Amino acid sequence: MEHGKEVLKVKDLHVFIDSEVILENINFEVHEGDFVAIIGPNGAGKSVLLRTLLGLLPYKGEVILEPGIIIGYAPQRFVLERDLPISANEWLQLSGVSKEMIAETLKKVGFAPSLLNQPIGILSSGQLQRLILAFALLRKPKILFVDEPLSAVDASGSEAITQLLLKLSKEEGIAILFVSHDLNLVNRSASHIICLNRKQVCFGGTKEALSEKTLKELFGEDQTVYQHQHQE
Amino acid sequence: MKIRQFISISIRNNYIPGMSIESINILVVGAAIASAAGIVGAFAVLKRMTLAGDVLSHVALPGIGIALLFNFSTFLGASVSLLMAAVLVWAIRNRTTLPEETIIGILFSLALAIGVIITASEELIDALFGDVNAVSFAEGVLVIGLSAVIIIVMLLLSKKIVLSTVSPELAKASGLRPDILELIFLLVFATVIALGVRFTGTLLMGALIIVPAAAAKNISRNLATYLTLSVFFAFISTVGGFLFSKYLGILPGPTAIFISTLLFAVSMPFRWR
């Protein structure tokens, strides 16, 4: 993976949970502007890898982030009580950034300002996903970790969020690591792919190099990835 | 006319019917505790600690029993046992995979059993349901001061507690320590209970923290309203409970719980399916 400055280097990473090996011997680097998809079957350790990189899980090996780098994290849509008395505006203000920055970020992610006074528990899945993404972007991160960004979003929302993530990586040089089950999303947007297959990396490289054979090995059946070209 | 002069003339002339200066002191101190309980309760309900919060107050009983046995301050006894319980719950929760309700069910029932065994029977009803006839100047200053500190700490930590409650992972990724915030919150919670047990008793103080907040949550759509209403409901439950108890000659603690439960009942239609 090469272009731009290196922002993350992972060396001989091993992760254990309750003495069970979840990931072993993981090595890769991420550079500015890279759009890295982490794929693999259920239980392959995709979310574990992301959470380890964020420092949420203990590990052996090295995770070297560029010193002082600002990290953004958009977790999978969390389960909220419908009567949670926290408005979208109050949620964003938890980050401690200015109102101007909040307004600018909301515009970027396409979150309607009219929803700001709504309790976050009653937002639709798509709106909540955008809010989570907005929260991750508020502090202007240089590396963004996104867990299943489109898991609860409809087709049009999915397209909009994909375009937004692409724009962030291409125009603002943000390195993005995202976990996804959606191979079409991966094929359309990722510049690099990390395939996890029960503990180990089975593939790490540009998406063009990812063969159907590897996909079949990973997911156990024939995978169809639809090519999709956008008009300039 | 200066306010102080007006109050003293009002009391002397019995403008507040049936209220002695001692009663007014108790009322002011009770209102301070209620305000602290209201804000702590709001976060406890948000953290889904309804059951834990309710029964944590039972842990004050063995402390009170020991204090009565060895003749030292019951406030000190209650505080020590509550703070120890808070640390114990936190440690067990962080070091085992036991569900929280199991820890609470076993530990707090045990505390209640020990408390009932060691507390002399003539003191037991007061310890369980609270009764206070007078508050000394020093005690009043201590309670009001600690209540103010609790309110300030809660307001300063409010954003961090909300973030770590809604998404502990996001909080950790933002550099926060949800486990440490949890410990601080449990200690603050224990302190509020210690402040209030003389007034409401060990059985009901937890409920006075939880019920007004639960009522406030039913009708709030944002955090600012929720915190304000929670404090307001705790305040009127306590002050109303005290005034009614004076006029009706019943215990103030249970009366306050009755009023807060009434508020909860009134707020319930907002939650109809």
Coordinates of N, CA and C in Angstrom, one line a residue, chain A residues 115-199:
Chain A
L115 N -33.5 18.0 12.2 CA -33.6 16.9 13.1 C -32.8 17.1 14.3
L116 N -32.1 18.2 14.4 CA -31.2 18.4 15.6 C -31.8 18.4 16.9
N117 N -33.1 18.8 17.0 CA -33.8 18.8 18.3 C -34.5 17.5 18.6
Q118 N -34.4 16.5 17.7 CA -35.0 15.2 17.9 C -34.2 14.4 18.8
P119 N -34.8 13.6 19.7 CA -34.1 12.6 20.5 C -33.4 11.6 19.6
I120 N -32.2 11.2 20.0 CA -31.4 10.3 19.0 C -32.0 8.9 19.0
G121 N -32.8 8.6 20.0 CA -33.4 7.2 20.0 C -34.5 7.1 19.0
I122 N -35.1 8.2 18.5 CA -36.2 8.0 17.5 C -35.7 8.3 16.1
L123 N -34.4 8.6 15.9 CA -33.9 8.8 14.5 C -34.0 7.5 13.7
S124 N -34.2 7.6 12.4 CA -34.2 6.4 11.6 C -32.8 5.9 11.5
S125 N -32.6 4.6 11.1 CA -31.3 4.0 11.0 C -30.3 4.8 10.2
G126 N -30.8 5.3 9.0 CA -30.0 6.1 8.1 C -29.5 7.4 8.8
Q127 N -30.5 8.0 9.4 CA -30.2 9.3 10.1 C -29.1 9.1 11.2
L128 N -29.4 8.0 11.9 CA -28.4 7.7 13.1 C -27.0 7.4 12.5
Q129 N -27.0 6.7 11.4 CA -25.7 6.3 10.8 C -24.9 7.6 10.4
R130 N -25.7 8.6 9.9 CA -25.1 9.8 9.5 C -24.6 10.6 10.7
L131 N -25.4 10.5 11.7 CA -25.0 11.3 13.0 C -23.8 10.7 13.6
I132 N -23.7 9.3 13.6 CA -22.5 8.7 14.1 C -21.3 9.1 13.3
L133 N -21.4 9.1 12.0 CA -20.3 9.5 11.1 C -19.9 11.0 11.3
A134 N -21.0 11.8 11.5 CA -20.7 13.2 11.8 C -19.9 13.4 13.1
F135 N -20.3 12.6 14.1 CA -19.5 12.7 15.4 C -18.1 12.3 15.2
A136 N -17.9 11.3 14.3 CA -16.5 10.8 14.1 C -15.7 11.9 13.4
L137 N -16.3 12.7 12.6 CA -15.6 13.7 11.7 C -15.4 15.0 12.4
L138 N -16.1 15.2 13.5 CA -16.1 16.6 14.1 C -14.7 17.1 14.4
R139 N -13.8 16.3 14.9 CA -12.5 16.8 15.3 C -11.5 16.7 14.2
K140 N -12.0 16.7 12.9 CA -11.2 16.7 11.7 C -10.1 15.6 11.8
P141 N -10.5 14.3 11.9 CA -9.5 13.2 12.0 C -8.6 13.1 10.7
K142 N -7.4 12.5 10.9 CA -6.6 12.2 9.7 C -6.7 10.7 9.4
I143 N -7.2 10.0 10.4 CA -7.5 8.5 10.1 C -8.8 8.2 10.7
L144 N -9.6 7.5 9.9 CA -11.0 7.3 10.3 C -11.3 5.8 10.3
F145 N -11.8 5.3 11.4 CA -12.1 3.8 11.5 C -13.6 3.7 11.5
V146 N -14.2 3.0 10.5 CA -15.6 2.9 10.4 C -16.0 1.4 10.4
D147 N -16.9 1.1 11.3 CA -17.4 -0.3 11.4 C -18.7 -0.5 10.8
E148 N -18.8 -1.2 9.7 CA -20.1 -1.5 9.0 C -20.8 -0.2 8.7
P149 N -20.3 0.7 7.9 CA -20.9 2.0 7.7 C -22.3 2.0 7.0
L150 N -22.6 0.9 6.3 CA -23.9 0.9 5.6 C -24.8 -0.2 6.1
S151 N -24.5 -0.7 7.3 CA -25.3 -1.8 7.8 C -26.8 -1.6 7.9
A152 N -27.2 -0.3 8.2 CA -28.6 -0.1 8.4 C -29.1 1.0 7.5
V153 N -28.5 1.2 6.4 CA -28.9 2.3 5.5 C -29.5 1.8 4.2
D154 N -30.5 2.5 3.7 CA -31.2 2.1 2.5 C -30.3 2.4 1.3
A155 N -30.7 2.0 0.1 CA -29.9 2.1 -1.1 C -29.4 3.5 -1.4
S156 N -30.3 4.5 -1.3 CA -29.8 5.9 -1.6 C -28.9 6.4 -0.5
G157 N -29.2 6.1 0.7 CA -28.4 6.5 1.8 C -27.0 5.9 1.7
S158 N -27.0 4.6 1.3 CA -25.8 3.8 1.2 C -24.9 4.5 0.1
E159 N -25.5 4.9 -1.0 CA -24.7 5.5 -2.1 C -24.1 6.8 -1.6
A160 N -24.9 7.6 -0.9 CA -24.5 8.9 -0.4 C -23.3 8.8 0.6
I161 N -23.4 7.8 1.5 CA -22.4 7.6 2.5 C -21.1 7.1 1.8
T162 N -21.3 6.2 0.9 CA -20.1 5.7 0.1 C -19.4 6.9 -0.6
Q163 N -20.1 7.7 -1.2 CA -19.5 8.9 -1.9 C -18.9 9.8 -1.0
L164 N -19.5 10.0 0.2 CA -18.9 10.9 1.2 C -17.5 10.3 1.7
L165 N -17.5 9.0 2.0 CA -16.2 8.4 2.4 C -15.2 8.5 1.4
L166 N -15.6 8.3 0.1 CA -14.6 8.4 -1.0 C -14.0 9.8 -1.1
K167 N -15.0 10.8 -1.0 CA -14.6 12.2 -1.0 C -13.6 12.5 0.1
L168 N -13.9 12.0 1.3 CA -13.0 12.3 2.4 C -11.6 11.8 2.2
S169 N -11.6 10.6 1.6 CA -10.3 10.0 1.4 C -9.5 10.7 0.2
K170 N -10.2 11.0 -0.8 CA -9.5 11.5 -2.0 C -9.2 13.0 -1.8
E171 N -10.2 13.8 -1.4 CA -10.0 15.3 -1.3 C -9.3 15.7 -0.1
E172 N -9.6 15.1 1.1 CA -9.1 15.6 2.3 C -7.9 14.7 2.8
G173 N -7.6 13.6 2.0 CA -6.5 12.8 2.4 C -6.6 12.0 3.7
I174 N -7.9 11.8 4.1 CA -8.1 11.0 5.3 C -7.9 9.6 5.0
A175 N -7.1 8.9 5.8 CA -7.0 7.4 5.7 C -8.2 6.8 6.3
I176 N -8.9 5.9 5.5 CA -10.1 5.3 6.1 C -9.9 3.8 6.1
L177 N -10.2 3.2 7.3 CA -10.3 1.8 7.4 C -11.7 1.4 7.7
F178 N -12.3 0.6 6.9 CA -13.7 0.2 7.2 C -13.9 -1.2 7.1
V179 N -14.7 -1.7 8.0 CA -15.1 -3.1 8.0 C -16.4 -3.2 7.2
S180 N -16.5 -4.2 6.3 CA -17.7 -4.3 5.6 C -18.0 -5.7 5.1
H181 N -19.3 -6.0 5.0 CA -19.7 -7.3 4.5 C -20.1 -7.1 3.0
D182 N -20.2 -5.9 2.6 CA -20.8 -5.5 1.3 C -19.6 -5.5 0.3
L183 N -19.5 -6.6 -0.5 CA -18.4 -6.8 -1.4 C -18.5 -5.8 -2.6
N184 N -19.7 -5.4 -2.9 CA -19.9 -4.4 -4.0 C -19.4 -3.1 -3.5
L185 N -19.7 -2.7 -2.3 CA -19.2 -1.4 -1.8 C -17.7 -1.5 -1.8
V186 N -17.1 -2.6 -1.3 CA -15.7 -2.7 -1.3 C -15.1 -2.6 -2.7
N187 N -15.7 -3.3 -3.6 CA -15.2 -3.2 -5.0 C -15.2 -1.8 -5.6
R188 N -16.3 -1.1 -5.3 CA -16.5 0.2 -5.8 C -15.6 1.2 -5.2
S189 N -15.3 1.1 -3.9 CA -14.7 2.2 -3.2 C -13.3 2.0 -2.7
A190 N -13.0 0.7 -2.3 CA -11.7 0.5 -1.6 C -10.5 0.7 -2.5
S191 N -9.5 1.3 -2.0 CA -8.2 1.3 -2.7 C -7.4 0.1 -2.4
H192 N -7.6 -0.4 -1.1 CA -6.8 -1.6 -0.7 C -7.8 -2.5 0.1
I193 N -7.4 -3.7 0.2 CA -8.3 -4.7 0.9 C -7.5 -5.5 1.8
I194 N -8.0 -5.7 3.0 CA -7.4 -6.7 4.0 C -8.4 -7.8 4.2
C195 N -8.1 -9.0 3.8 CA -9.1 -10.1 4.0 C -8.6 -10.9 5.2
L196 N -9.5 -11.0 6.1 CA -9.2 -11.8 7.3 C -9.9 -13.1 7.1
N197 N -9.2 -14.2 7.4 CA -9.8 -15.5 7.3 C -9.4 -16.3 8.5
R198 N -10.3 -16.3 9.5 CA -10.0 -17.0 10.8 C -8.6 -16.8 11.2
K199 N -8.5 -15.7 11.9 CA -7.2 -15.3 12.6 C -6.2 -14.5 11.7

